[in-house]
Each structure stands twice: as structure tokens, then as C-alpha cells.
Amino acid sequence: GAVVSQHPSWVICKSGTSVKIECRSLDFQATTMFWYRQFPKQSLMLMATSNEGSKATYEQGVEKDKFLINHASLTLSTLTVTSAHPEDSSFYICSASFKFDTEAFFGQGTRLTVV
Amino acid sequence: GENVEQHPSTLSVQEGDSAVIKCTYSDSASNYFPWYKQELGKRPQLIIDIRSNVGEKKDQRIAVTLNKTAKHFSLHITETQPEDSAVYFCAAEGNFTTDSWGKLQFGAGTQVVVTP
């Protein structure tokens, strides 16, 4: 299967700082990537759709100014958590697929802890 | 938008027995239904998927059934083994006619524990 790589795998940051998470499709081009958030013992919740060359589309209730998404190329999407607070601590996972209606390939996830 | 419900939330089975997890979805336009296995702290892994033009699919010990009329689909694991212990998620994706195209809506998850 295709490979999606996410970096970093874990990060600890201080309250009020910003953190950038990278999601790369290593062996295919992904015009669309998706960002999910998963709290402990909960399901994956879609945060936003990252579109190459255009603005991201956010799910209802997700603050676009807090979670900045940039899809600079066909293989890279970044999620920046701005002015992070302890309640932003979570597991963030990206995904991409060759085309819709087919298998989605997930990054390994990023464990964010805000202290 | 799509809403996916999953039951049960926890499932304990004896090694060798079968496990069944059920999901229902709300959007009749959804047409892709994958199942994922997730181990603690790791990424979800696709174990099987089914599309709306198929009623059943099997891969060794794993099978999925889909009833489009009733809008529910189920995961069946036979001859369970301790390494099957994990959290399992169902998901649904809308077709190209909807805003949900490409987006996976996940169920709440089922913690499966297989005891030797």
C-alpha cells in the first residue's frame, strides 16, 4: 500500500506556543488530505479537508484560525496548532488516498501534549 | 451530514469464538464502508472494506456484510485469536454527489478483548 508519513510522532509544547505537524504522501500525489483528531478512548473526528492549491475546508465547530492548514504541494500538508492550550492535547492523524471511495492511508499520528 | 453508530462499545470473547460488530449509518448516499483496527497509540489499519454494490465480502477470518436498505453493515471475525484484541472502527464515506465525498465518518469504536 501507499505510505503516508507524519512528523513529529510526538511533541510537548508550552501553553501559548504554536506547533506544526507535517503530513507527507511518500509515493503518490495527494490533491486532498484529511486531518483528524482523536481524544483518548474516543473515535477519530474529522477536523478539515486539506486541498492542494486552495483553502482548507473545516468541519463545523473547528476553528480555522486556531488550526491552520496549508497544502503547499501534492505531497505535503501541514497543520499548525496556534496558541496551543492544554485542551488541544490530543492525537492528530492525517490521511490521503489515491482517489475517493478507495482505501485511505493514514499517517502514524502525532501525540500533542500542551503543558 | 452522515452519522455512524457502532455497537457494542466493548466485546469480550473467548479465543476461537466469533466476534460481531454492527454499525448503522444515516446517509443513504454513502457508498464506501471500511473497517479499521487500531492498536493503542498507532494509526488505524484497514482490515476490510465494502462498497454499496456488494452485499458481502470475505477475507480469510474476516467478513463484512452490508444491507443498504436497512443502512447497516457488520464486521464478523471468526476463530478469534489474542492478537485480534484492539479497537475496531467502522466508517462510512459519501459518494460524489454529496459534500461527504472523500470524508470518512467514523463510528465510536469497539474495544475487542480476546481471552486465551
mmCIF file of N, CA and C in Angstrom, chain A:
data_model
loop_
_atom_site.group_PDB
_atom_site.id
_atom_site.type_symbol
_atom_site.label_atom_id
_atom_site.label_comp_id
_atom_site.label_asym_id
_atom_site.label_seq_id
_atom_site.Cartn_x
_atom_site.Cartn_y
_atom_site.Cartn_z
ATOM 1 N N GLY A 1 0.817 -1.204 0.000
ATOM 2 C CA GLY A 1 0.000 0.000 0.000
ATOM 3 C C GLY A 1 0.846 1.247 0.000
ATOM 4 N N ALA A 2 0.185 2.373 -0.192
ATOM 5 C CA ALA A 2 0.882 3.646 -0.216
ATOM 6 C C ALA A 2 1.309 4.055 1.193
ATOM 7 N N VAL A 3 2.263 4.967 1.240
ATOM 8 C CA VAL A 3 2.806 5.384 2.527
ATOM 9 C C VAL A 3 2.532 6.857 2.770
ATOM 10 N N VAL A 4 1.964 7.118 3.934
ATOM 11 C CA VAL A 4 1.775 8.492 4.389
ATOM 12 C C VAL A 4 2.591 8.654 5.662
ATOM 13 N N SER A 5 3.449 9.639 5.670
ATOM 14 C CA SER A 5 4.337 9.847 6.805
ATOM 15 C C SER A 5 3.985 11.136 7.517
ATOM 16 N N GLN A 6 3.944 11.074 8.815
ATOM 17 C CA GLN A 6 3.568 12.228 9.619
ATOM 18 C C GLN A 6 4.710 12.535 10.582
ATOM 19 N N HIS A 7 4.947 13.826 10.787
ATOM 20 C CA HIS A 7 6.066 14.224 11.641
ATOM 21 C C HIS A 7 5.720 15.496 12.392
ATOM 22 N N PRO A 8 5.997 15.599 13.692
ATOM 23 C CA PRO A 8 6.653 14.577 14.504
ATOM 24 C C PRO A 8 5.675 13.538 15.016
ATOM 25 N N SER A 9 6.181 12.487 15.617
ATOM 26 C CA SER A 9 5.319 11.462 16.190
ATOM 27 C C SER A 9 4.744 11.912 17.523
ATOM 28 N N TRP A 10 5.517 12.719 18.214
ATOM 29 C CA TRP A 10 5.017 13.283 19.461
ATOM 30 C C TRP A 10 5.701 14.624 19.685
ATOM 31 N N VAL A 11 5.000 15.479 20.391
ATOM 32 C CA VAL A 11 5.557 16.796 20.702
ATOM 33 C C VAL A 11 4.929 17.309 21.982
ATOM 34 N N ILE A 12 5.767 17.934 22.786
ATOM 35 C CA ILE A 12 5.312 18.597 24.007
ATOM 36 C C ILE A 12 5.613 20.074 23.850
ATOM 37 N N CYS A 13 4.628 20.905 24.083
ATOM 38 C CA CYS A 13 4.860 22.340 23.944
ATOM 39 C C CYS A 13 4.231 23.087 25.111
ATOM 40 N N LYS A 14 4.667 24.317 25.279
ATOM 41 C CA LYS A 14 4.129 25.150 26.351
ATOM 42 C C LYS A 14 2.859 25.846 25.880
ATOM 43 N N SER A 15 2.002 26.109 26.810
ATOM 44 C CA SER A 15 0.764 26.818 26.529
ATOM 45 C C SER A 15 1.071 28.158 25.874
ATOM 46 N N GLY A 16 0.347 28.474 24.809
ATOM 47 C CA GLY A 16 0.526 29.747 24.126
ATOM 48 C C GLY A 16 1.434 29.675 22.920
ATOM 49 N N THR A 17 2.160 28.595 22.779
ATOM 50 C CA THR A 17 3.040 28.454 21.620
ATOM 51 C C THR A 17 2.313 27.754 20.489
ATOM 52 N N SER A 18 2.961 27.728 19.325
ATOM 53 C CA SER A 18 2.370 27.085 18.142
ATOM 54 C C SER A 18 3.167 25.842 17.767
ATOM 55 N N VAL A 19 2.484 24.891 17.209
ATOM 56 C CA VAL A 19 3.115 23.631 16.824
ATOM 57 C C VAL A 19 2.708 23.281 15.396
ATOM 58 N N LYS A 20 3.686 22.895 14.594
ATOM 59 C CA LYS A 20 3.400 22.499 13.213
ATOM 60 C C LYS A 20 3.562 21.001 13.047
ATOM 61 N N ILE A 21 2.593 20.386 12.407
ATOM 62 C CA ILE A 21 2.628 18.946 12.133
ATOM 63 C C ILE A 21 2.613 18.758 10.616
ATOM 64 N N GLU A 22 3.506 17.909 10.138
ATOM 65 C CA GLU A 22 3.612 17.674 8.695
ATOM 66 C C GLU A 22 3.035 16.315 8.308
ATOM 67 N N CYS A 23 2.406 16.296 7.160
ATOM 68 C CA CYS A 23 1.862 15.054 6.616
ATOM 69 C C CYS A 23 2.308 14.941 5.163
ATOM 70 N N ARG A 24 3.030 13.870 4.874
ATOM 71 C CA ARG A 24 3.574 13.695 3.527
ATOM 72 C C ARG A 24 3.118 12.377 2.909
ATOM 73 N N SER A 25 2.725 12.430 1.655
ATOM 74 C CA SER A 25 2.478 11.197 0.910
ATOM 75 C C SER A 25 3.785 10.880 0.200
ATOM 76 N N LEU A 26 4.378 9.751 0.530
ATOM 77 C CA LEU A 26 5.748 9.468 0.078
ATOM 78 C C LEU A 26 5.830 8.908 -1.336
ATOM 79 N N ASP A 27 4.831 8.193 -1.763
ATOM 80 C CA ASP A 27 4.962 7.533 -3.063
ATOM 81 C C ASP A 27 3.761 7.760 -3.966
ATOM 82 N N PHE A 28 2.972 8.788 -3.645
ATOM 83 C CA PHE A 28 1.886 9.141 -4.545
ATOM 84 C C PHE A 28 1.519 10.600 -4.317
ATOM 85 N N GLN A 29 0.824 11.161 -5.269
ATOM 86 C CA GLN A 29 0.406 12.552 -5.159
ATOM 87 C C GLN A 29 -1.018 12.604 -4.608
ATOM 88 N N ALA A 30 -1.189 13.471 -3.630
ATOM 89 C CA ALA A 30 -2.483 13.571 -2.971
ATOM 90 C C ALA A 30 -3.008 15.002 -3.076
ATOM 91 N N THR A 31 -3.987 15.187 -3.956
ATOM 92 C CA THR A 31 -4.551 16.526 -4.084
ATOM 93 C C THR A 31 -5.402 16.876 -2.868
ATOM 94 N N THR A 32 -5.852 15.863 -2.179
ATOM 95 C CA THR A 32 -6.670 16.072 -0.985
ATOM 96 C C THR A 32 -6.144 15.223 0.160
ATOM 97 N N MET A 33 -5.992 15.839 1.296
ATOM 98 C CA MET A 33 -5.639 15.124 2.515
ATOM 99 C C MET A 33 -6.641 15.520 3.590
ATOM 100 N N PHE A 34 -6.744 14.698 4.600
ATOM 101 C CA PHE A 34 -7.693 14.949 5.671
ATOM 102 C C PHE A 34 -6.978 14.946 7.012
ATOM 103 N N TRP A 35 -7.430 15.800 7.898
ATOM 104 C CA TRP A 35 -6.879 15.868 9.255
ATOM 105 C C TRP A 35 -7.948 15.457 10.259
ATOM 106 N N TYR A 36 -7.557 14.541 11.158
ATOM 107 C CA TYR A 36 -8.463 14.050 12.189
ATOM 108 C C TYR A 36 -7.839 14.320 13.563
ATOM 109 N N ARG A 37 -8.700 14.370 14.544
ATOM 110 C CA ARG A 37 -8.257 14.478 15.933
ATOM 111 C C ARG A 37 -8.899 13.340 16.711
ATOM 112 N N GLN A 38 -8.119 12.763 17.606
ATOM 113 C CA GLN A 38 -8.630 11.648 18.398
ATOM 114 C C GLN A 38 -8.249 11.849 19.861
ATOM 115 N N PHE A 39 -9.254 12.015 20.695
ATOM 116 C CA PHE A 39 -9.018 12.097 22.135
ATOM 117 C C PHE A 39 -8.961 10.687 22.689
ATOM 118 N N PRO A 40 -8.323 10.529 23.875
ATOM 119 C CA PRO A 40 -8.160 9.178 24.442
ATOM 120 C C PRO A 40 -9.468 8.416 24.532
ATOM 121 N N LYS A 41 -9.440 7.206 24.083
ATOM 122 C CA LYS A 41 -10.565 6.283 24.128
ATOM 123 C C LYS A 41 -11.777 6.792 23.353
ATOM 124 N N GLN A 42 -11.524 7.651 22.382
ATOM 125 C CA GLN A 42 -12.612 8.143 21.548
ATOM 126 C C GLN A 42 -12.322 7.851 20.081
ATOM 127 N N SER A 43 -13.277 8.212 19.262
ATOM 128 C CA SER A 43 -13.156 7.942 17.835
ATOM 129 C C SER A 43 -12.367 9.048 17.132
ATOM 130 N N LEU A 44 -12.117 8.833 15.855
ATOM 131 C CA LEU A 44 -11.466 9.856 15.046
ATOM 132 C C LEU A 44 -12.531 10.847 14.569
ATOM 133 N N MET A 45 -12.235 12.127 14.791
ATOM 134 C CA MET A 45 -13.163 13.160 14.369
ATOM 135 C C MET A 45 -12.509 13.981 13.268
ATOM 136 N N LEU A 46 -13.183 14.074 12.135
ATOM 137 C CA LEU A 46 -12.642 14.848 11.029
ATOM 138 C C LEU A 46 -12.619 16.323 11.397
ATOM 139 N N MET A 47 -11.442 16.927 11.217
ATOM 140 C CA MET A 47 -11.298 18.356 11.509
ATOM 141 C C MET A 47 -11.455 19.183 10.243
ATOM 142 N N ALA A 48 -10.744 18.758 9.188
ATOM 143 C CA ALA A 48 -10.717 19.584 7.984
ATOM 144 C C ALA A 48 -10.222 18.788 6.799
ATOM 145 N N THR A 49 -10.556 19.316 5.633
ATOM 146 C CA THR A 49 -10.088 18.764 4.377
ATOM 147 C C THR A 49 -9.054 19.716 3.806
ATOM 148 N N SER A 50 -7.888 19.180 3.528
ATOM 149 C CA SER A 50 -6.784 19.986 3.014
ATOM 150 C C SER A 50 -6.713 19.821 1.499
ATOM 151 N N ASN A 51 -6.845 20.924 0.780
ATOM 152 C CA ASN A 51 -6.886 20.893 -0.680
ATOM 153 C C ASN A 51 -5.644 21.567 -1.253
ATOM 154 N N GLU A 52 -4.932 20.853 -2.091
ATOM 155 C CA GLU A 52 -3.729 21.411 -2.699
ATOM 156 C C GLU A 52 -4.077 22.632 -3.540
ATOM 157 N N GLY A 53 -3.400 23.724 -3.272
ATOM 158 C CA GLY A 53 -3.582 24.933 -4.057
ATOM 159 C C GLY A 53 -4.789 25.770 -3.702
ATOM 160 N N SER A 54 -5.522 25.377 -2.688
ATOM 161 C CA SER A 54 -6.681 26.178 -2.284
ATOM 162 C C SER A 54 -6.865 26.094 -0.775
ATOM 163 N N LYS A 55 -7.844 26.836 -0.302
ATOM 164 C CA LYS A 55 -8.058 26.876 1.145
ATOM 165 C C LYS A 55 -8.629 25.556 1.650
ATOM 166 N N ALA A 56 -8.292 25.285 2.893
ATOM 167 C CA ALA A 56 -8.849 24.098 3.526
ATOM 168 C C ALA A 56 -10.314 24.336 3.860
ATOM 169 N N THR A 57 -11.061 23.267 3.929
ATOM 170 C CA THR A 57 -12.451 23.356 4.372
ATOM 171 C C THR A 57 -12.557 22.690 5.728
ATOM 172 N N TYR A 58 -13.173 23.388 6.658
ATOM 173 C CA TYR A 58 -13.218 22.940 8.035
ATOM 174 C C TYR A 58 -14.592 22.384 8.391
ATOM 175 N N GLU A 59 -14.576 21.388 9.255
ATOM 176 C CA GLU A 59 -15.831 20.841 9.763
ATOM 177 C C GLU A 59 -16.427 21.814 10.778
ATOM 178 N N GLN A 60 -17.706 21.664 10.947
ATOM 179 C CA GLN A 60 -18.417 22.545 11.870
ATOM 180 C C GLN A 60 -17.814 22.438 13.267
ATOM 181 N N GLY A 61 -17.580 23.581 13.864
ATOM 182 C CA GLY A 61 -17.048 23.611 15.220
ATOM 183 C C GLY A 61 -15.538 23.653 15.312
ATOM 184 N N VAL A 62 -14.850 23.518 14.208
ATOM 185 C CA VAL A 62 -13.388 23.580 14.211
ATOM 186 C C VAL A 62 -12.950 24.993 13.848
ATOM 187 N N GLU A 63 -12.140 25.607 14.708
ATOM 188 C CA GLU A 63 -11.718 26.985 14.491
ATOM 189 C C GLU A 63 -10.602 27.054 13.454
ATOM 190 N N LYS A 64 -10.896 27.669 12.335
ATOM 191 C CA LYS A 64 -9.907 27.715 11.265
ATOM 192 C C LYS A 64 -8.716 28.596 11.618
ATOM 193 N N ASP A 65 -8.900 29.588 12.476
ATOM 194 C CA ASP A 65 -7.780 30.450 12.849
ATOM 195 C C ASP A 65 -6.878 29.786 13.878
ATOM 196 N N LYS A 66 -7.376 28.771 14.512
ATOM 197 C CA LYS A 66 -6.588 28.064 15.503
ATOM 198 C C LYS A 66 -5.840 26.891 14.861
ATOM 199 N N PHE A 67 -6.466 26.248 13.934
ATOM 200 C CA PHE A 67 -5.879 25.101 13.255
ATOM 201 C C PHE A 67 -5.635 25.488 11.799
ATOM 202 N N LEU A 68 -4.428 25.989 11.559
ATOM 203 C CA LEU A 68 -4.081 26.472 10.226
ATOM 204 C C LEU A 68 -3.587 25.323 9.365
ATOM 205 N N ILE A 69 -4.174 25.199 8.192
ATOM 206 C CA ILE A 69 -3.792 24.115 7.294
ATOM 207 C C ILE A 69 -3.268 24.695 5.996
ATOM 208 N N ASN A 70 -2.125 24.164 5.583
ATOM 209 C CA ASN A 70 -1.510 24.581 4.326
ATOM 210 C C ASN A 70 -1.166 23.350 3.513
ATOM 211 N N HIS A 71 -1.613 23.345 2.268
ATOM 212 C CA HIS A 71 -1.338 22.199 1.385
ATOM 213 C C HIS A 71 -0.489 22.729 0.236
ATOM 214 N N ALA A 72 0.803 22.857 0.524
ATOM 215 C CA ALA A 72 1.695 23.582 -0.386
ATOM 216 C C ALA A 72 2.030 22.816 -1.647
ATOM 217 N N SER A 73 1.985 21.507 -1.576
ATOM 218 C CA SER A 73 2.331 20.712 -2.755
ATOM 219 C C SER A 73 1.462 19.470 -2.784
ATOM 220 N N LEU A 74 1.626 18.690 -3.824
ATOM 221 C CA LEU A 74 0.809 17.488 -3.972
ATOM 222 C C LEU A 74 1.209 16.383 -3.005
ATOM 223 N N THR A 75 2.278 16.602 -2.256
ATOM 224 C CA THR A 75 2.728 15.565 -1.333
ATOM 225 C C THR A 75 2.848 16.051 0.103
ATOM 226 N N LEU A 76 2.488 17.289 0.378
ATOM 227 C CA LEU A 76 2.691 17.826 1.723
ATOM 228 C C LEU A 76 1.528 18.684 2.177
ATOM 229 N N SER A 77 1.009 18.349 3.342
ATOM 230 C CA SER A 77 0.033 19.188 4.023
ATOM 231 C C SER A 77 0.538 19.422 5.440
ATOM 232 N N THR A 78 0.344 20.627 5.948
ATOM 233 C CA THR A 78 0.758 20.915 7.313
ATOM 234 C C THR A 78 -0.416 21.439 8.125
ATOM 235 N N LEU A 79 -0.413 21.049 9.385
ATOM 236 C CA LEU A 79 -1.404 21.529 10.345
ATOM 237 C C LEU A 79 -0.653 22.271 11.435
ATOM 238 N N THR A 80 -0.979 23.529 11.640
ATOM 239 C CA THR A 80 -0.359 24.312 12.702
ATOM 240 C C THR A 80 -1.400 24.607 13.766
ATOM 241 N N VAL A 81 -1.113 24.155 14.967
ATOM 242 C CA VAL A 81 -1.974 24.464 16.106
ATOM 243 C C VAL A 81 -1.433 25.746 16.725
ATOM 244 N N THR A 82 -2.181 26.800 16.608
ATOM 245 C CA THR A 82 -1.703 28.107 17.081
ATOM 246 C C THR A 82 -2.167 28.363 18.503
ATOM 247 N N SER A 83 -1.339 29.073 19.254
ATOM 248 C CA SER A 83 -1.662 29.418 20.635
ATOM 249 C C SER A 83 -2.261 28.211 21.363
ATOM 250 N N ALA A 84 -1.479 27.165 21.396
ATOM 251 C CA ALA A 84 -1.973 25.901 21.948
ATOM 252 C C ALA A 84 -2.302 26.008 23.431
ATOM 253 N N HIS A 85 -3.346 25.283 23.825
ATOM 254 C CA HIS A 85 -3.755 25.209 25.221
ATOM 255 C C HIS A 85 -3.862 23.743 25.618
ATOM 256 N N PRO A 86 -3.860 23.462 26.905
ATOM 257 C CA PRO A 86 -3.930 22.061 27.346
ATOM 258 C C PRO A 86 -5.090 21.275 26.725
ATOM 259 N N GLU A 87 -6.197 21.938 26.477
ATOM 260 C CA GLU A 87 -7.342 21.223 25.894
ATOM 261 C C GLU A 87 -7.120 20.821 24.433
ATOM 262 N N ASP A 88 -6.046 21.342 23.826
ATOM 263 C CA ASP A 88 -5.693 20.936 22.462
ATOM 264 C C ASP A 88 -4.870 19.652 22.450
ATOM 265 N N SER A 89 -4.475 19.202 23.644
ATOM 266 C CA SER A 89 -3.706 17.966 23.733
ATOM 267 C C SER A 89 -4.546 16.829 23.169
ATOM 268 N N SER A 90 -3.986 16.121 22.210
ATOM 269 C CA SER A 90 -4.743 15.085 21.520
ATOM 270 C C SER A 90 -3.817 14.331 20.576
ATOM 271 N N PHE A 91 -4.386 13.344 19.906
ATOM 272 C CA PHE A 91 -3.688 12.583 18.873
ATOM 273 C C PHE A 91 -4.210 13.111 17.534
ATOM 274 N N TYR A 92 -3.328 13.664 16.714
ATOM 275 C CA TYR A 92 -3.719 14.224 15.416
ATOM 276 C C TYR A 92 -3.223 13.294 14.313
ATOM 277 N N ILE A 93 -4.114 12.939 13.407
ATOM 278 C CA ILE A 93 -3.773 11.987 12.340
ATOM 279 C C ILE A 93 -4.216 12.547 10.991
ATOM 280 N N CYS A 94 -3.371 12.374 10.004
ATOM 281 C CA CYS A 94 -3.748 12.787 8.657
ATOM 282 C C CYS A 94 -4.003 11.544 7.809
ATOM 283 N N SER A 95 -4.685 11.728 6.714
ATOM 284 C CA SER A 95 -4.895 10.623 5.782
ATOM 285 C C SER A 95 -4.947 11.136 4.367
ATOM 286 N N ALA A 96 -4.690 10.248 3.418
ATOM 287 C CA ALA A 96 -4.768 10.576 1.997
ATOM 288 C C ALA A 96 -5.120 9.308 1.243
ATOM 289 N N SER A 97 -5.665 9.467 0.074
ATOM 290 C CA SER A 97 -5.983 8.306 -0.749
ATOM 291 C C SER A 97 -5.744 8.647 -2.207
ATOM 292 N N PHE A 98 -5.598 7.602 -3.013
ATOM 293 C CA PHE A 98 -5.385 7.813 -4.439
ATOM 294 C C PHE A 98 -6.578 8.543 -5.053
ATOM 295 N N LYS A 99 -7.734 8.080 -4.665
ATOM 296 C CA LYS A 99 -8.966 8.707 -5.108
ATOM 297 C C LYS A 99 -10.037 8.352 -4.089
ATOM 298 N N PHE A 100 -11.126 9.045 -4.167
ATOM 299 C CA PHE A 100 -12.184 8.802 -3.209
ATOM 300 C C PHE A 100 -12.806 7.430 -3.441
ATOM 301 N N ASP A 101 -13.502 6.946 -2.454
ATOM 302 C CA ASP A 101 -14.134 5.626 -2.489
ATOM 303 C C ASP A 101 -13.111 4.501 -2.477
ATOM 304 N N THR A 102 -11.893 4.808 -2.112
ATOM 305 C CA THR A 102 -10.876 3.762 -2.011
ATOM 306 C C THR A 102 -10.164 3.899 -0.668
ATOM 307 N N GLU A 103 -9.269 2.963 -0.423
ATOM 308 C CA GLU A 103 -8.589 2.925 0.869
ATOM 309 C C GLU A 103 -7.914 4.250 1.194
ATOM 310 N N ALA A 104 -8.122 4.697 2.417
ATOM 311 C CA ALA A 104 -7.426 5.873 2.920
ATOM 312 C C ALA A 104 -6.179 5.398 3.661
ATOM 313 N N PHE A 105 -5.075 6.056 3.428
ATOM 314 C CA PHE A 105 -3.814 5.698 4.086
ATOM 315 C C PHE A 105 -3.542 6.743 5.159
ATOM 316 N N PHE A 106 -3.308 6.264 6.357
ATOM 317 C CA PHE A 106 -3.133 7.165 7.482
ATOM 318 C C PHE A 106 -1.662 7.367 7.817
ATOM 319 N N GLY A 107 -1.348 8.581 8.263
ATOM 320 C CA GLY A 107 -0.046 8.822 8.859
ATOM 321 C C GLY A 107 -0.003 8.130 10.211
ATOM 322 N N GLN A 108 1.170 8.108 10.806
ATOM 323 C CA GLN A 108 1.319 7.392 12.076
ATOM 324 C C GLN A 108 0.776 8.170 13.254
ATOM 325 N N GLY A 109 0.365 9.411 13.002
ATOM 326 C CA GLY A 109 -0.228 10.204 14.066
ATOM 327 C C GLY A 109 0.800 11.009 14.837
ATOM 328 N N THR A 110 0.333 12.089 15.436
ATOM 329 C CA THR A 110 1.172 12.946 16.278
ATOM 330 C C THR A 110 0.491 13.130 17.620
ATOM 331 N N ARG A 111 1.188 12.737 18.661
ATOM 332 C CA ARG A 111 0.672 12.929 20.020
ATOM 333 C C ARG A 111 1.110 14.299 20.501
ATOM 334 N N LEU A 112 0.168 15.213 20.635
ATOM 335 C CA LEU A 112 0.470 16.569 21.103
ATOM 336 C C LEU A 112 0.086 16.695 22.571
ATOM 337 N N THR A 113 1.033 17.140 23.360
ATOM 338 C CA THR A 113 0.773 17.425 24.772
ATOM 339 C C THR A 113 1.120 18.878 25.026
ATOM 340 N N VAL A 114 0.162 19.629 25.505
ATOM 341 C CA VAL A 114 0.381 21.044 25.806
ATOM 342 C C VAL A 114 0.422 21.196 27.324
ATOM 343 N N VAL A 115 1.532 21.759 27.812
ATOM 344 C CA VAL A 115 1.693 21.875 29.268
ATOM 345 C C VAL A 115 1.697 23.343 29.700
#
